[in-house]
N, CA and C atoms as an extended XYZ file, in Angstrom:
246
Properties=species:S:1:pos:R:3:atomname:S:1:resname:S:1:resid:I:1 pbc="F F F"
N        -6.764       16.083       20.036 N   UNK     1
C        -7.014       15.343       21.189 CA  UNK     1
C        -5.466       14.432       21.528 C   UNK     1
N        -4.872       14.464       22.788 N   UNK     2
C        -3.417       14.463       23.153 CA  UNK     2
C        -3.968       14.083       24.400 C   UNK     2
N        -3.345       12.743       25.014 N   UNK     3
C        -3.283       12.219       26.078 CA  UNK     3
C        -2.203       12.834       27.179 C   UNK     3
N        -2.131       13.586       28.020 N   UNK     4
C        -1.186       14.199       28.715 CA  UNK     4
C         0.067       13.076       29.121 C   UNK     4
N        -0.457       12.385       29.334 N   UNK     5
C         0.566       10.956       29.436 CA  UNK     5
C         1.584       10.494       28.224 C   UNK     5
N         1.313       10.891       27.313 N   UNK     6
C         2.150       10.439       26.073 CA  UNK     6
C         3.144       10.956       25.881 C   UNK     6
N         4.147       10.597       25.290 N   UNK     7
C         5.985       11.315       25.578 CA  UNK     7
C         5.604       11.482       23.960 C   UNK     7
N         4.601       11.112       23.289 N   UNK     8
C         4.949       12.127       21.966 CA  UNK     8
C         4.363       13.241       21.826 C   UNK     8
N         4.974       14.431       20.932 N   UNK     9
C         3.715       15.704       20.694 CA  UNK     9
C         3.984       15.410       19.393 C   UNK     9
N         2.804       15.587       19.006 N   UNK    10
C         2.438       15.940       17.610 CA  UNK    10
C         2.592       16.839       17.217 C   UNK    10
N         2.795       16.971       15.667 N   UNK    11
C         3.433       18.677       14.829 CA  UNK    11
C         1.711       18.901       14.300 C   UNK    11
N         1.235       18.318       14.277 N   UNK    12
C        -0.321       19.121       13.439 CA  UNK    12
C        -1.295       18.670       14.996 C   UNK    12
N        -2.084       19.012       14.585 N   UNK    13
C        -4.234       18.938       15.211 CA  UNK    13
C        -4.997       19.063       14.417 C   UNK    13
N        -5.984       18.488       14.350 N   UNK    14
C        -7.383       18.341       13.733 CA  UNK    14
C        -8.252       18.702       14.894 C   UNK    14
N        -9.166       18.971       14.298 N   UNK    15
C       -10.948       19.100       14.908 CA  UNK    15
C       -11.450       18.553       14.380 C   UNK    15
N       -12.898       18.018       14.984 N   UNK    16
C       -13.787       16.900       14.594 CA  UNK    16
C       -14.978       17.411       14.121 C   UNK    16
N       -15.494       18.124       12.544 N   UNK    17
C       -16.267       18.394       12.293 CA  UNK    17
C       -17.755       18.252       12.256 C   UNK    17
N       -17.789       16.942       11.723 N   UNK    18
C       -18.944       16.043       11.776 CA  UNK    18
C       -18.948       14.674       11.847 C   UNK    18
N       -19.697       14.624       12.414 N   UNK    19
C       -19.889       12.547       12.516 CA  UNK    19
C       -21.382       11.871       11.895 C   UNK    19
N       -21.045       11.002       11.811 N   UNK    20
C       -21.679       10.294       10.948 CA  UNK    20
C       -21.665        8.765       11.242 C   UNK    20
N       -22.658        8.210       11.695 N   UNK    21
C       -22.993        6.891       11.916 CA  UNK    21
C       -22.464        6.196       10.629 C   UNK    21
N       -22.395        4.689       10.217 N   UNK    22
C       -22.148        4.136        9.052 CA  UNK    22
C       -22.866        2.696        9.576 C   UNK    22
N       -23.964        3.009        8.712 N   UNK    23
C       -24.794        1.360        8.596 CA  UNK    23
C       -24.230        0.260        7.338 C   UNK    23
N       -22.962       -0.680        7.701 N   UNK    24
C       -22.920       -1.465        6.894 CA  UNK    24
C       -23.947       -2.318        7.490 C   UNK    24
N       -24.216       -3.160        5.389 N   UNK    25
C       -24.659       -4.347        5.182 CA  UNK    25
C       -25.143       -5.589        6.255 C   UNK    25
N       -24.457       -5.921        6.856 N   UNK    26
C       -24.225       -6.941        7.976 CA  UNK    26
C       -24.487       -7.009        8.731 C   UNK    26
N       -24.411       -5.212        8.720 N   UNK    27
C       -25.320       -4.852       10.430 CA  UNK    27
C       -25.936       -4.316       10.981 C   UNK    27
N       -26.982       -4.056        9.630 N   UNK    28
C       -28.411       -3.818        9.326 CA  UNK    28
C       -29.281       -3.533       10.894 C   UNK    28
N       -29.473       -4.854       10.962 N   UNK    29
C       -30.437       -5.066       11.867 CA  UNK    29
C       -30.169       -4.764       13.315 C   UNK    29
N       -29.047       -4.917       14.178 N   UNK    30
C       -27.998       -4.687       15.354 CA  UNK    30
C       -28.603       -3.236       15.061 C   UNK    30
N       -27.948       -2.449       14.216 N   UNK    31
C       -27.828       -0.992       13.943 CA  UNK    31
C       -29.839       -0.414       14.394 C   UNK    31
N       -30.313       -0.756       13.461 N   UNK    32
C       -31.228       -0.362       13.644 CA  UNK    32
C       -32.584       -0.983       15.161 C   UNK    32
N       -32.253       -2.321       16.115 N   UNK    33
C       -32.652       -2.487       16.461 CA  UNK    33
C       -32.093       -1.030       17.862 C   UNK    33
N       -31.247       -0.540       17.798 N   UNK    34
C       -30.281        0.173       18.253 CA  UNK    34
C       -31.093        1.594       18.089 C   UNK    34
N       -31.089        1.949       16.949 N   UNK    35
C       -31.901        3.026       17.198 CA  UNK    35
C       -33.111        3.376       17.501 C   UNK    35
N       -33.560        2.211       16.960 N   UNK    36
C       -35.691        1.724       17.270 CA  UNK    36
C       -35.263        2.104       19.030 C   UNK    36
N       -34.478        1.076       19.869 N   UNK    37
C       -34.072        1.174       20.786 CA  UNK    37
C       -34.266        2.483       21.365 C   UNK    37
N       -33.234        3.564       20.849 N   UNK    38
C       -33.294        5.119       22.055 CA  UNK    38
C       -34.287        5.747       21.521 C   UNK    38
N       -35.158        5.690       20.551 N   UNK    39
C       -36.518        6.112       19.844 CA  UNK    39
C       -37.465        5.464       21.285 C   UNK    39
N       -37.377        4.479       21.248 N   UNK    40
C       -38.700        3.572       22.377 CA  UNK    40
C       -38.233        3.455       23.698 C   UNK    40
N       -37.096        4.190       24.095 N   UNK    41
C       -36.345        4.391       25.727 CA  UNK    41
C       -37.633        3.280       26.112 C   UNK    41
N       -38.789        3.608       27.238 N   UNK    42
C       -39.565        2.997       28.092 CA  UNK    42
C       -40.696        2.961       27.651 C   UNK    42
N       -41.052        3.331       26.789 N   UNK    43
C       -42.523        3.594       26.129 CA  UNK    43
C       -43.204        3.464       24.968 C   UNK    43
N       -43.929        2.528       24.304 N   UNK    44
C       -44.039        2.046       23.373 CA  UNK    44
C       -44.634        3.474       22.721 C   UNK    44
N       -44.573        3.332       21.376 N   UNK    45
C       -45.158        4.392       20.275 CA  UNK    45
C       -45.701        4.021       19.133 C   UNK    45
N       -45.980        4.432       18.444 N   UNK    46
C       -46.870        4.295       16.726 CA  UNK    46
C       -45.967        4.136       15.617 C   UNK    46
N       -45.904        2.810       14.751 N   UNK    47
C       -44.730        2.559       14.290 CA  UNK    47
C       -44.586        4.183       12.973 C   UNK    47
N       -45.812        4.583       12.968 N   UNK    48
C       -45.923        6.212       12.360 CA  UNK    48
C       -44.845        7.215       12.675 C   UNK    48
N       -44.652        7.296       14.110 N   UNK    49
C       -43.837        7.964       15.255 CA  UNK    49
C       -42.572        7.358       15.394 C   UNK    49
N       -42.161        5.995       15.415 N   UNK    50
C       -41.196        5.438       15.147 CA  UNK    50
C       -40.043        5.981       13.878 C   UNK    50
N       -41.065        5.981       12.808 N   UNK    51
C       -40.650        6.176       10.907 CA  UNK    51
C       -40.298        7.502       11.309 C   UNK    51
N       -41.413        8.723       11.562 N   UNK    52
C       -40.714        9.754       11.417 CA  UNK    52
C       -39.187        9.878       12.310 C   UNK    52
N       -39.353        9.531       13.634 N   UNK    53
C       -38.329       10.066       14.198 CA  UNK    53
C       -37.072        9.314       13.956 C   UNK    53
N       -36.969        8.002       13.719 N   UNK    54
C       -35.648        7.971       12.766 CA  UNK    54
C       -35.140        8.453       11.205 C   UNK    54
N       -36.344        9.360       11.098 N   UNK    55
C       -35.811        9.867        9.772 CA  UNK    55
C       -35.418       11.439       10.745 C   UNK    55
N       -36.187       11.745       11.567 N   UNK    56
C       -36.018       13.259       12.565 CA  UNK    56
C       -33.711       12.847       12.625 C   UNK    56
N       -34.399       12.081       13.980 N   UNK    57
C       -33.100       11.921       14.758 CA  UNK    57
C       -31.841       11.414       14.122 C   UNK    57
N       -32.296       10.646       13.011 N   UNK    58
C       -30.797        9.852       12.435 CA  UNK    58
C       -30.575        9.797       11.014 C   UNK    58
N       -31.667       10.730       10.543 N   UNK    59
C       -31.788       10.793        8.828 CA  UNK    59
C       -31.946        8.953        8.198 C   UNK    59
N       -32.542        8.319        8.761 N   UNK    60
C       -32.748        7.103        8.409 CA  UNK    60
C       -34.016        6.524        7.986 C   UNK    60
N       -34.490        6.241        6.428 N   UNK    61
C       -35.851        6.175        6.328 CA  UNK    61
C       -36.102        4.786        5.601 C   UNK    61
N       -36.769        3.754        6.949 N   UNK    62
C       -37.249        2.634        6.737 CA  UNK    62
C       -38.880        2.408        6.477 C   UNK    62
N       -39.481        1.449        5.849 N   UNK    63
C       -40.918        1.545        5.609 CA  UNK    63
C       -41.401        0.980        6.567 C   UNK    63
N       -42.573        0.645        6.553 N   UNK    64
C       -43.094        0.029        7.636 CA  UNK    64
C       -42.862       -1.321        7.978 C   UNK    64
N       -42.872       -1.881        7.099 N   UNK    65
C       -42.618       -3.233        7.133 CA  UNK    65
C       -41.450       -3.725        7.703 C   UNK    65
N       -40.344       -2.843        7.212 N   UNK    66
C       -38.659       -3.019        7.909 CA  UNK    66
C       -38.553       -2.808        9.368 C   UNK    66
N       -39.890       -1.895       10.192 N   UNK    67
C       -40.001       -1.329       11.220 CA  UNK    67
C       -40.502       -2.321       11.845 C   UNK    67
N       -41.245       -2.917       11.302 N   UNK    68
C       -42.257       -3.739       11.916 CA  UNK    68
C       -41.338       -5.332       12.514 C   UNK    68
N       -40.435       -5.616       11.324 N   UNK    69
C       -39.581       -6.716       11.487 CA  UNK    69
C       -38.502       -6.095       12.702 C   UNK    69
N       -37.808       -5.046       12.813 N   UNK    70
C       -36.962       -4.683       13.897 CA  UNK    70
C       -37.818       -5.077       15.003 C   UNK    70
N       -38.565       -4.572       15.322 N   UNK    71
C       -39.926       -4.497       16.332 CA  UNK    71
C       -40.115       -6.099       16.796 C   UNK    71
N       -39.891       -6.548       15.804 N   UNK    72
C       -40.388       -8.461       16.143 CA  UNK    72
C       -39.131       -8.652       16.407 C   UNK    72
N       -37.716       -8.532       16.051 N   UNK    73
C       -36.536       -8.988       16.242 CA  UNK    73
C       -36.331       -8.465       17.507 C   UNK    73
N       -36.987       -7.226       18.402 N   UNK    74
C       -36.654       -6.664       19.707 CA  UNK    74
C       -37.740       -7.528       20.695 C   UNK    74
N       -39.011       -7.828       20.565 N   UNK    75
C       -39.611       -9.155       21.266 CA  UNK    75
C       -38.495      -10.098       21.020 C   UNK    75
N       -38.305      -10.068       20.346 N   UNK    76
C       -37.659      -11.800       19.959 CA  UNK    76
C       -36.582      -11.479       21.448 C   UNK    76
N       -35.646      -10.941       21.249 N   UNK    77
C       -34.461      -10.343       22.139 CA  UNK    77
C       -34.735      -10.560       23.617 C   UNK    77
N       -35.980       -9.442       23.747 N   UNK    78
C       -36.030       -9.490       24.544 CA  UNK    78
C       -36.600      -11.077       25.781 C   UNK    78
N       -37.426      -11.718       24.864 N   UNK    79
C       -37.725      -12.794       25.424 CA  UNK    79
C       -36.643      -13.666       25.627 C   UNK    79
N       -35.872      -13.577       24.830 N   UNK    80
C       -34.065      -14.321       24.891 CA  UNK    80
C       -33.603      -14.151       26.509 C   UNK    80
N       -33.429      -12.958       26.942 N   UNK    81
C       -32.597      -12.497       28.176 CA  UNK    81
C       -33.194      -12.981       29.105 C   UNK    81
N       -34.769      -13.388       29.387 N   UNK    82
C       -35.620      -13.864       30.428 CA  UNK    82
C       -35.064      -14.859       30.810 C   UNK    82
């Protein structure tokens, strides 16, 4: 990638092959809120379906208790926004 407005012309280029999201321990809950939020969209889903979609779409394997905790946190965040 090169900005056309840049005066510098690189002497090498690379291409991005794979992309991965890194979930850091201090940001785990926020990332899970975002991933599960993407899965839920505007509609609710069963916890088993959320678990399956997390694995399929993001290669994330959470247990049922962890998913319930994230869903509780999402409900809390929604109540704070109001």
